[in-house]
Coordinates of C-alpha atoms in Angstrom, one line a residue:
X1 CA 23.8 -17.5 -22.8
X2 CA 24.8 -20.9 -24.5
X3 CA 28.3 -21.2 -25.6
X4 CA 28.7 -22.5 -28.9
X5 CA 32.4 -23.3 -29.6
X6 CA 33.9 -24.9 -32.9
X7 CA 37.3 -26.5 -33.5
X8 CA 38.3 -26.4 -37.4
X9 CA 40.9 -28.9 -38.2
X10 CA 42.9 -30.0 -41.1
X11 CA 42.1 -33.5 -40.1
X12 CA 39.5 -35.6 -38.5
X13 CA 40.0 -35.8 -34.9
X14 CA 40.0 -39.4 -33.8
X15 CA 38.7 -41.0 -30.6
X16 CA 41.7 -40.5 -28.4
X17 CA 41.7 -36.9 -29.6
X18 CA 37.9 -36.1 -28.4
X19 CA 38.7 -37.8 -25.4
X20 CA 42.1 -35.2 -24.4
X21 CA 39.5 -32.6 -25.2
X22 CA 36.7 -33.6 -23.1
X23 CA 39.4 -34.4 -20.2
X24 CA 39.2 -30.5 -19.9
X25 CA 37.4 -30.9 -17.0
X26 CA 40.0 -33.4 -15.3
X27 CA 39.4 -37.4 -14.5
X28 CA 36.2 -36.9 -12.4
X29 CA 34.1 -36.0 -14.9
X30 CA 32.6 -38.8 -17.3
X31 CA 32.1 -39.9 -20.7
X32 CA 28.8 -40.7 -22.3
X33 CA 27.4 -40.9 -25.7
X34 CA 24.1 -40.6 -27.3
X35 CA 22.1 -40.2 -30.9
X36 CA 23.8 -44.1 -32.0
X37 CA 27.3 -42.4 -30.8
X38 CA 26.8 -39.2 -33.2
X39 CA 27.0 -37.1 -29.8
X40 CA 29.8 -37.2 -27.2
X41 CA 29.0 -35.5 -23.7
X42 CA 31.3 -34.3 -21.1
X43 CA 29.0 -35.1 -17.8
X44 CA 29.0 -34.6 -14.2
X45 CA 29.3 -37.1 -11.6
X46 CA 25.6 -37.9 -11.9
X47 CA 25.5 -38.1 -15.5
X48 CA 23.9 -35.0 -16.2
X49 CA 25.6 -33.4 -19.6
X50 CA 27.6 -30.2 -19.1
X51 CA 29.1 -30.3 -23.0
X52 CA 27.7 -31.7 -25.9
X53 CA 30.1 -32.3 -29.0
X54 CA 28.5 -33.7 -32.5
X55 CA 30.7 -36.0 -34.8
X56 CA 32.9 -34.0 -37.0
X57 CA 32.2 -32.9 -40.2
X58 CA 34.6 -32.7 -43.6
X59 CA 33.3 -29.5 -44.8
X60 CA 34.4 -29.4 -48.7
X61 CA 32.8 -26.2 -49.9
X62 CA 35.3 -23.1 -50.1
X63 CA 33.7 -20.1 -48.6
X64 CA 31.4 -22.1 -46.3
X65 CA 32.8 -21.7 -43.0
X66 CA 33.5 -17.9 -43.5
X67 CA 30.0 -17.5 -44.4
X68 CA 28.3 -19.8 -41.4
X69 CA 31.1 -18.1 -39.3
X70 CA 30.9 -14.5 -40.1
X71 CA 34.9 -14.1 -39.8
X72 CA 37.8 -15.5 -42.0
X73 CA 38.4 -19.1 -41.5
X74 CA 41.2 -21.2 -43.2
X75 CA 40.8 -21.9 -47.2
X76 CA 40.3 -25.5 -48.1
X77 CA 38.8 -28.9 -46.6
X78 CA 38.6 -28.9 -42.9
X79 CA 37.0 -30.7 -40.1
X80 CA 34.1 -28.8 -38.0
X81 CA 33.6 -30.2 -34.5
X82 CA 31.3 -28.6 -32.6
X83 CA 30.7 -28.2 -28.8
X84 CA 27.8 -26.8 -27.1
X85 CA 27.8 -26.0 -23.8
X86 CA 24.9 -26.2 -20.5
X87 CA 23.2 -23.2 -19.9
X88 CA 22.7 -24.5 -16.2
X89 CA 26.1 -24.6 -14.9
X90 CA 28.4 -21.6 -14.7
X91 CA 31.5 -23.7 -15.8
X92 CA 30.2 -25.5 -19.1
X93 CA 31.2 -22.9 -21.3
X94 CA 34.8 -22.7 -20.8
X95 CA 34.6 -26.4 -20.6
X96 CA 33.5 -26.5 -24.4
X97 CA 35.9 -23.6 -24.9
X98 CA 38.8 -25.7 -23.5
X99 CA 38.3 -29.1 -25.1
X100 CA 37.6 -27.0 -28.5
X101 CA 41.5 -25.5 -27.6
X102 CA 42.7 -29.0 -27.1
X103 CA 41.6 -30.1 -30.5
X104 CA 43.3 -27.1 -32.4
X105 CA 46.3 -27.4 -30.4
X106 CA 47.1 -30.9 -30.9
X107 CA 45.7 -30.9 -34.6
X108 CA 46.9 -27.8 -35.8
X109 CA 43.5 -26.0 -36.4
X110 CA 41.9 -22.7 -34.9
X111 CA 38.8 -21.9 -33.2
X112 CA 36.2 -19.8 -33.2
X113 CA 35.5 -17.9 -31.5
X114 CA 39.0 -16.9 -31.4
X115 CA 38.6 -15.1 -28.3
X116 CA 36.9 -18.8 -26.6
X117 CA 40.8 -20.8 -27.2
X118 CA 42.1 -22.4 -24.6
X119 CA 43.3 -25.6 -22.8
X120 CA 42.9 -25.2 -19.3
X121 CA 41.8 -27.2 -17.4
X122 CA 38.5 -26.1 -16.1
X123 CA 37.6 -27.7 -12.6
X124 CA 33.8 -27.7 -11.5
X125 CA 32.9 -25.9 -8.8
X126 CA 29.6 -25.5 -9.6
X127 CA 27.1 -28.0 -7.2
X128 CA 25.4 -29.7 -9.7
X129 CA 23.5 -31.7 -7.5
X130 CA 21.5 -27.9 -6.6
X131 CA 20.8 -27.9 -10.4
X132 CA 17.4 -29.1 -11.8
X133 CA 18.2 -32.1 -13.9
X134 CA 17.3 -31.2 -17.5
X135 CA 14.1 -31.8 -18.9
X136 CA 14.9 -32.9 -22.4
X137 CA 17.6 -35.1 -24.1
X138 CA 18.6 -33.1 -27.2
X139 CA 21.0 -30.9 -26.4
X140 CA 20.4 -27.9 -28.5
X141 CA 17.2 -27.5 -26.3
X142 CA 17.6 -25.0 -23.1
X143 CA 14.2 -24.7 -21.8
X144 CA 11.7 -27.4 -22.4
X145 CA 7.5 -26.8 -21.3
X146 CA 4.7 -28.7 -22.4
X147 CA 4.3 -26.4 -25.1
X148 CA 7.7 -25.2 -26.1
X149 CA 11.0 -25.9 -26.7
X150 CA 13.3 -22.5 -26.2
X151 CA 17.1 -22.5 -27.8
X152 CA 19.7 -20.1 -26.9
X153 CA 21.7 -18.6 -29.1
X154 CA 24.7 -16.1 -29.0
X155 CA 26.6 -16.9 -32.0
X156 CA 26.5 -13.3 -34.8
X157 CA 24.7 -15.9 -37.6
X158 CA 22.3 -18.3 -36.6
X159 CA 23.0 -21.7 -38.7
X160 CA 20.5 -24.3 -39.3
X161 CA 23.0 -26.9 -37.4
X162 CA 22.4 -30.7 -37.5
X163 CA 21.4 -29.6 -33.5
X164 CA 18.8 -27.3 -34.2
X165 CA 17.1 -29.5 -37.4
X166 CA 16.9 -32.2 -34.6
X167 CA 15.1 -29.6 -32.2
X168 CA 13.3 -28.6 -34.6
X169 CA 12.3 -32.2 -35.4
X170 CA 11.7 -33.2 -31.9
X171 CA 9.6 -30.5 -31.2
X172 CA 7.5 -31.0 -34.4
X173 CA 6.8 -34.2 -33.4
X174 CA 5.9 -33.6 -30.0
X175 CA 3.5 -30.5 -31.3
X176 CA 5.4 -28.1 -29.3
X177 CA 6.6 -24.5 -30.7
X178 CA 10.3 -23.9 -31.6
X179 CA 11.3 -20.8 -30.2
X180 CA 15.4 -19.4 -30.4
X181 CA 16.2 -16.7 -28.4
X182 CA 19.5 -14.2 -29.2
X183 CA 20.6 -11.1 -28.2
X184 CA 19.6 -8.2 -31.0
X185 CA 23.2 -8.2 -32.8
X186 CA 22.2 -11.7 -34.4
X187 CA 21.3 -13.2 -37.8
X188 CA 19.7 -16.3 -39.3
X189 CA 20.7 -17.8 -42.5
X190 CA 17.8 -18.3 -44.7
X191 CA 17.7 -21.9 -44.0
X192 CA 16.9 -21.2 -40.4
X193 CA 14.7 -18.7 -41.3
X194 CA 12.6 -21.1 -43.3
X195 CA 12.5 -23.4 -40.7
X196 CA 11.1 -20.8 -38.4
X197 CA 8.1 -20.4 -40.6
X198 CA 4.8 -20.5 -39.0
X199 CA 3.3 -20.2 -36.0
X200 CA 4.1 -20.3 -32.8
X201 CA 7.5 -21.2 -33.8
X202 CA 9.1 -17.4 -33.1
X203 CA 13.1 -15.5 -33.0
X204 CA 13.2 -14.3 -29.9
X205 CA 15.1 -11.4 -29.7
X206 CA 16.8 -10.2 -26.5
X207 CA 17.1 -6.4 -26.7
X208 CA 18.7 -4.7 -23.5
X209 CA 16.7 -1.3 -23.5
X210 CA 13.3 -3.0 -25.3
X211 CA 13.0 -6.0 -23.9
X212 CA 11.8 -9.4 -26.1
X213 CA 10.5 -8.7 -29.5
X214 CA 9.5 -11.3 -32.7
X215 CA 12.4 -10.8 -34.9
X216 CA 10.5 -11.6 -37.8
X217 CA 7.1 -9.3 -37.2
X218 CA 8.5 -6.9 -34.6
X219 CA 5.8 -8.1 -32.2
X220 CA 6.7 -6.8 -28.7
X221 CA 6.7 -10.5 -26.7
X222 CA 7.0 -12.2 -23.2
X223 CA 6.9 -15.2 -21.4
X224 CA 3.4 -16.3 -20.4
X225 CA 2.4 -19.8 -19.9
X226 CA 5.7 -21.1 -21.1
X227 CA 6.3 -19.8 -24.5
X228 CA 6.9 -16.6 -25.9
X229 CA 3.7 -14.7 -26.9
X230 CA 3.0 -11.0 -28.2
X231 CA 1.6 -8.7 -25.8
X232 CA -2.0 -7.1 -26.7
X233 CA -3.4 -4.2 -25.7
X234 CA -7.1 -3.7 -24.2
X235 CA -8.2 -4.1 -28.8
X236 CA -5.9 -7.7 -28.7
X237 CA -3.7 -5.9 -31.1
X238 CA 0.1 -6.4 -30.9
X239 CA 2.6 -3.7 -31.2
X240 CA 6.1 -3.8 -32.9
X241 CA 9.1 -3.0 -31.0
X242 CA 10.9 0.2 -32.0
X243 CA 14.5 -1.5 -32.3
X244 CA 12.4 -3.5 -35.0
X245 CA 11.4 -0.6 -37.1
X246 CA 15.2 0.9 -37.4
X247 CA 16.1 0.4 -41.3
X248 CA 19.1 1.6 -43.4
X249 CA 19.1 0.8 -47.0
X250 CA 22.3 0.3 -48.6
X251 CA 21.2 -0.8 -52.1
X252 CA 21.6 -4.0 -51.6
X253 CA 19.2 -6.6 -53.1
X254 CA 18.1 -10.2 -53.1
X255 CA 16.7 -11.4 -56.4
X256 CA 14.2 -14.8 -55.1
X257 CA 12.8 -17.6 -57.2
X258 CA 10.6 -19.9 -55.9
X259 CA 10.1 -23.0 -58.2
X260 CA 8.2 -26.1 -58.3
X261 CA 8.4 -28.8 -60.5
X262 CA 7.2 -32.4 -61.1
X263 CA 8.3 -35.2 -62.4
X264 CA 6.6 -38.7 -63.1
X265 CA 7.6 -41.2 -60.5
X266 CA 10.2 -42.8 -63.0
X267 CA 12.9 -45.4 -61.9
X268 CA 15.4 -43.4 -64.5
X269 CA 14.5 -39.7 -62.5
X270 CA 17.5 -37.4 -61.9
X271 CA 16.6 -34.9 -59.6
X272 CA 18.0 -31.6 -58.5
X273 CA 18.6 -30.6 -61.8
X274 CA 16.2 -28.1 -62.1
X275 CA 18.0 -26.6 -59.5
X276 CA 20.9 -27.1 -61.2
X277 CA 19.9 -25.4 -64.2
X278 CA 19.2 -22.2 -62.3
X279 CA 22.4 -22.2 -60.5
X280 CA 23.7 -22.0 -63.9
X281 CA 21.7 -19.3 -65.8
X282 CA 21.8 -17.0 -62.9
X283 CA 25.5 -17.7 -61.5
X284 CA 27.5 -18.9 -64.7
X285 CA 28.5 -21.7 -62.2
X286 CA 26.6 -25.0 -61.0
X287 CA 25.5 -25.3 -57.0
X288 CA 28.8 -26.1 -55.2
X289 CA 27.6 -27.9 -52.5
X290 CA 25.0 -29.0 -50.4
X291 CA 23.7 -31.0 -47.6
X292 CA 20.2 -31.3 -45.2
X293 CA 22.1 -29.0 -42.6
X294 CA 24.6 -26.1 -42.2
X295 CA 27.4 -26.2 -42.9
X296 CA 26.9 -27.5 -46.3
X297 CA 29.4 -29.9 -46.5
X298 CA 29.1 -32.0 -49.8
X299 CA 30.6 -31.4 -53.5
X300 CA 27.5 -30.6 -55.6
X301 CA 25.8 -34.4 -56.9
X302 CA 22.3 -34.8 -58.2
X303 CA 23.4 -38.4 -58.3
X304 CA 23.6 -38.2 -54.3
X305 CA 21.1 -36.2 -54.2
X306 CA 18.4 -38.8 -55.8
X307 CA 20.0 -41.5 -53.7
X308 CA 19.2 -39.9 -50.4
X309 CA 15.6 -38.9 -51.4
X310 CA 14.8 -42.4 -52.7
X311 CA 16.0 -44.1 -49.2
X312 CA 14.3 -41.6 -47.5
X313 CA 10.7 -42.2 -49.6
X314 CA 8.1 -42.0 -49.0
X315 CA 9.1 -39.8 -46.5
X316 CA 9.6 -36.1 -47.6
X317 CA 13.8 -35.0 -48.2
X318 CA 14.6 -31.4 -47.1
X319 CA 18.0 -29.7 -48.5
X320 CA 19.9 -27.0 -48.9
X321 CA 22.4 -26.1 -51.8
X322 CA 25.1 -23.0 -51.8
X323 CA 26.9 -21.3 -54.3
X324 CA 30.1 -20.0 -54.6
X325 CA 31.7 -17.8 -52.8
X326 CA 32.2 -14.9 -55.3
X327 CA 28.1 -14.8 -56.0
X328 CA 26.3 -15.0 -52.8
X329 CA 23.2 -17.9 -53.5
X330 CA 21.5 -20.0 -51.6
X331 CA 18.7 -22.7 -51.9
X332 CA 16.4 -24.9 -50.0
X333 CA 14.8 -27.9 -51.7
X334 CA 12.2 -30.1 -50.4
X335 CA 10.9 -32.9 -52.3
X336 CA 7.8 -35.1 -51.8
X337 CA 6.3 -37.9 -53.2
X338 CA 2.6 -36.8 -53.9
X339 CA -0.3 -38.7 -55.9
X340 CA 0.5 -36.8 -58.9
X341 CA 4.5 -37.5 -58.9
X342 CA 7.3 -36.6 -57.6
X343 CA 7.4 -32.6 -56.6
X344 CA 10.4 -30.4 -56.0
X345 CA 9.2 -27.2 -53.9
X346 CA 12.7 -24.7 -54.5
X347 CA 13.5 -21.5 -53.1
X348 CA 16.6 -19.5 -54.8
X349 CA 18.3 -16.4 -53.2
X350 CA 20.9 -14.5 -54.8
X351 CA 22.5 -11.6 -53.4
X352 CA 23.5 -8.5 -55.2
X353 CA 25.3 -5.1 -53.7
X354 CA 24.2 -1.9 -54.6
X355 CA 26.3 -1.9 -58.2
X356 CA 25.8 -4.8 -59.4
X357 CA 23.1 -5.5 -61.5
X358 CA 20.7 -8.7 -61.0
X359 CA 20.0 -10.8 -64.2
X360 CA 16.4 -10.4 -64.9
X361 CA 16.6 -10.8 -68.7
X362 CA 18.0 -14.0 -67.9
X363 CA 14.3 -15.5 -66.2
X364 CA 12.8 -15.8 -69.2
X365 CA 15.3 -18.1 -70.5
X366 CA 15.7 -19.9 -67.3
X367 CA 11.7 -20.6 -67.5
X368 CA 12.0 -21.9 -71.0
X369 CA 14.4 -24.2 -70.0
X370 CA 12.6 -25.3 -66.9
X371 CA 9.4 -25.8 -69.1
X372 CA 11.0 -27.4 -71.7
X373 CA 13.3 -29.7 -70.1
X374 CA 12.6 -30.0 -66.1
X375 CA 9.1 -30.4 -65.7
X376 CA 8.3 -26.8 -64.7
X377 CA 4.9 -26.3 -62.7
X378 CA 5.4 -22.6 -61.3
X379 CA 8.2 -20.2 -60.9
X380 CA 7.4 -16.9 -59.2
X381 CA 10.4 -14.6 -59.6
X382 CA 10.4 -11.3 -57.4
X383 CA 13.4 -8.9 -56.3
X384 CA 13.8 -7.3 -53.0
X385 CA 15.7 -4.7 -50.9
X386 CA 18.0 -6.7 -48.4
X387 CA 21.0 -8.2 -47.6
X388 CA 23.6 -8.8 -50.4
X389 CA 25.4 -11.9 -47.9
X390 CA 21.2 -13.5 -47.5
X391 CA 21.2 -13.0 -44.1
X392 CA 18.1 -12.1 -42.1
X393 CA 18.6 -9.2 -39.3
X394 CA 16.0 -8.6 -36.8
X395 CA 14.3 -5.2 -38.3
X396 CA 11.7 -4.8 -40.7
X397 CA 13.0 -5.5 -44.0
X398 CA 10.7 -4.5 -47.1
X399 CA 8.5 -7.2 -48.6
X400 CA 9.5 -8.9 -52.0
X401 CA 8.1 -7.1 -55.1
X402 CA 7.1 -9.6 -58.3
X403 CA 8.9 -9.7 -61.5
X404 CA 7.5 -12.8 -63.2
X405 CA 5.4 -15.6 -62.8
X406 CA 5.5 -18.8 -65.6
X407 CA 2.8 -21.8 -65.5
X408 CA 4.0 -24.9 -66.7
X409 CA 2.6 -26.8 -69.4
X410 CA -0.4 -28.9 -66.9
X411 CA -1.3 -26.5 -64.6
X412 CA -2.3 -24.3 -67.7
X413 CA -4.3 -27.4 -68.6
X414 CA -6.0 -27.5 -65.5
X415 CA -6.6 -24.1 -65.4
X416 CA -8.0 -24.0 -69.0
X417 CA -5.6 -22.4 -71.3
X418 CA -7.8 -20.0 -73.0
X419 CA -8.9 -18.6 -69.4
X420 CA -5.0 -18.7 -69.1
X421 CA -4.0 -16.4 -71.5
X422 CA -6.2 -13.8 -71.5
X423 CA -6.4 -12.3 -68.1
X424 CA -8.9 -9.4 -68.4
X425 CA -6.3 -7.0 -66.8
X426 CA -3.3 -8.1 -68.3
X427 CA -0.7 -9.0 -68.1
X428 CA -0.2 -10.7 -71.7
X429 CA 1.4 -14.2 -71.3
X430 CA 4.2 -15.0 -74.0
X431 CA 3.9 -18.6 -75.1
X432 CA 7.9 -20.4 -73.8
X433 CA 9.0 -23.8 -74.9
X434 CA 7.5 -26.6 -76.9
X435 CA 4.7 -24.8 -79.7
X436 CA 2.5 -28.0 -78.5
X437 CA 2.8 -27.6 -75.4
X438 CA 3.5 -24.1 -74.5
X439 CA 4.6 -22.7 -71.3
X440 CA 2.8 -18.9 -70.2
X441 CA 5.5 -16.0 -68.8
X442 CA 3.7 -13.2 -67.3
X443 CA 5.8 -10.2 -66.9
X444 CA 4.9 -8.2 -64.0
X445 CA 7.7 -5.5 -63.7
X446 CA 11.5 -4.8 -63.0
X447 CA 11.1 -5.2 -59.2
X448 CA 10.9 -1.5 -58.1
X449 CA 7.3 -0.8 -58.3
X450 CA 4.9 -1.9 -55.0
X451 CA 1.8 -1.6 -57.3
X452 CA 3.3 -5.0 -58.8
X453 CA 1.4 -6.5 -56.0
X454 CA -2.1 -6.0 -57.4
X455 CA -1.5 -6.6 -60.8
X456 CA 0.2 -10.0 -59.5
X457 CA -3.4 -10.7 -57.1
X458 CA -5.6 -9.7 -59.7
X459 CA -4.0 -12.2 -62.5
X460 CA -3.6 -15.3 -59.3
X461 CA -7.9 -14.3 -58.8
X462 CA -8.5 -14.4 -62.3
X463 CA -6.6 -17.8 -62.7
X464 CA -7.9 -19.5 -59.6
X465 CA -11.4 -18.8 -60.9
X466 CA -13.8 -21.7 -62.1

């Protein structure tokens, strides 16, 4: 499998730095750099990469690399530098391994994994010349068909990485499927997890005794006209792995929000702060960090925020915001410039264990405020059983259950807001916010009933209806 291997150091290595690492493999090997010099690779004689390493990055945000990393890293600011290695030759690995060592040793950091330090030098044996040249120039890529792009992965969390956005990117654009493959002990982050949404993009999982499954659906898969595909049976129906349907429940929740707002297309618009605001009813504590990758590696700014959405418009700006590291919460933002403004799609995650208590009788505030002060259009508020640390495992974990939704102040309008409050079969709305201009809040539970679900589709039927 791929070998991921990061150096974390107290400061930023410089050029002659990188270059003692990537002389791991001695003087024969060469230098080359691509992506405007953001990526350094290690090649062979014939310029074919054996180890990519992305520029460094000054992660800020306490808690981060412990959480990305799944193991205790060192407190404070430090410097992530990442190496991946060649799936195609035997020696790349503990060539990333080794220039990784080199880093820490001379800068006084560690690596992980732990196990990976070293600073041998690693001579290739390997004949590269009998290895097929790869087929794609971005390294995070292993296996490249005309309709897929496959990415290895044996790290324990699976991290949204600068290298797989760009993947993920690439292969957008070039309408193929994104497709990562890891062995069954791994996790995504919710960020990669969101990325992986839809169709045929897939998590491969690599079980030993049940062969390749859909981590997300369970679907028993395999490799069939170059991409990963569920196996049917004579009725076309696919079947889930058993490793999938293994579930413990520890009492552990997830309490999710996902908001949208909009804003008029205004020269003085702040953005984020909606965001911002829910950070801070739910956590006692603003975001405190975030960036358009893991790891998040900025000090929370709507200021910087706005600024990078703005030089990126018209073009749509996808983020991701983290709390701290006492209250697992986690958030992905996209925002788009649209006909009718300026939108903000948000998705919240906050993690609680099996005695703590989530806030609910705080969402009724947090809409108010949103209504009142942040252009709220909808907020859908729902609690589930899963992972307290908002990680995704590759078993069946149990669906969302609402608690709330809220309408803002126009798409009642649009609806009609007698139609809007009174839904034949409840539930009744309360009026939030401005007496004028009145925001609806539809309870719908506490989270713990399934039958939630119906009373939630029969209010959406009712309010779709013209």
């Amino acid at each position: 499998m791929t070998k991921d291997v990061i150096a974390l150091t107290p400061t930023m290595p410089n050029l002659n730095t990188l270059l003692a690492g990537l002389y791991a493999g001695g003087p024969d090997l060469g230098v080359n750099t691509t992506a405007d010099g953001a990526v350094v690779q290690l090649c062979a004689g014939d310029g074919r990469p054996l180890v990519s390493v992305e520029a460094p990055i000054l992660v800020h945000i306490p808690g981060e690399t412990t959480r990305l990393l799944d193991c205790p890293t060192p407190d404070g600011p430090v410097w992530w530098t990442e190496a991946r290695a060649s799936t195609a030759v035997a020696e790349a690995g503990r060539l990333a391994a080794s220039f990784a060592g080199r880093l820490a040793t001379v800068l006084g950091g560690t690596v992980w994994p732990p196990e990976a330090a070293t600073t041998d030098v690693v001579p290739l044996t390997t004949d590269v010349t009998a290895v097929p040249v790869p087929t794609t120039a971005t390294p995070a890529v292993d296996v490249l068909t005309t309709t897929t792009a496959v990415v290895i992965q044996d790290r324990p969390l699976v991290p949204l990485t600068s290298w797989l956005a760009d993947a993920l990117r690439t292969a957008t654009a070039a309408h193929r499927a994104l497709q990562i493959v890891t062995p069954p002990t791994a996790r995504l982050t919710l960020p990669t997890r969101t990325a992986l949404r839809g169709l045929p993009n897939r998590w491969v999982v690599q079980h030993p005794e049940h062969g390749y499954y859909d981590g997300l659906s369970g679907a028993i898969l395999h490799w069939k006209n170059g991409t990963f595909t569920p196996v049917r049976d004579n009725n076309g129906t696919a079947q889930a792995a058993e490793a999938f349907k293994s579930v413990t429940d520890t009492g552990e929740r997830q309490l999710l929000l996902a908001l949208r707002t909009r804003h008029p297309a205004d020269a003085d618009l702040v953005l984020g702060r909606a965001l911002e605001t829910a950070f801070h009813l739910l956590t006692d504590a603003p975001p405190a960090g975030w960036s358009t990758a893991e790891p998040v590696n900025l000090p929370w700014s709507t200021r910087q925020l706005t600024e990078l959405a703005r030089s990126r418009a018209p073009q749509p700006t996808w983020l991701v915001a983290v709390g701290h590291p006492d209250r697992p919460a986690l958030a992905t933002a996209r925002i788009t410039r649209t006909p009718a403004g300026i939108e903000e799609d948000i998705t919240l995650a906050l993690g609680y264990g099996k005695d703590e208590t989530p806030p609910l009788n705080a969402i009724e505030r947090l809409a108010t405020a949103l209504a009142t002060e942040h252009g709220l259009a909808t907020l859908l508020t729902s609690l589930r059983t899963a992972r307290r640390d908002l990680t995704v495992p590759p078993h069946l974990e149990a669906p969302p259950i609402p608690v709330a939704l809220t309408l803002g102040h126009n798409e009642i309008e649009h609806i009609d807001r007698t139609r809007a409050e009174h839904p034949p079969l409840g539930p009744t709305p309360t009026r939030l916010g401005h007496p004028a201009k009145p925001a609806l809040h539809y309870p719908l539970g506490e989270g713990t009933d399934p039958r939630a679900w119906a009373t939630f589709q029969h209010l959406t039927q009712h309010l779709k209806q013209v």
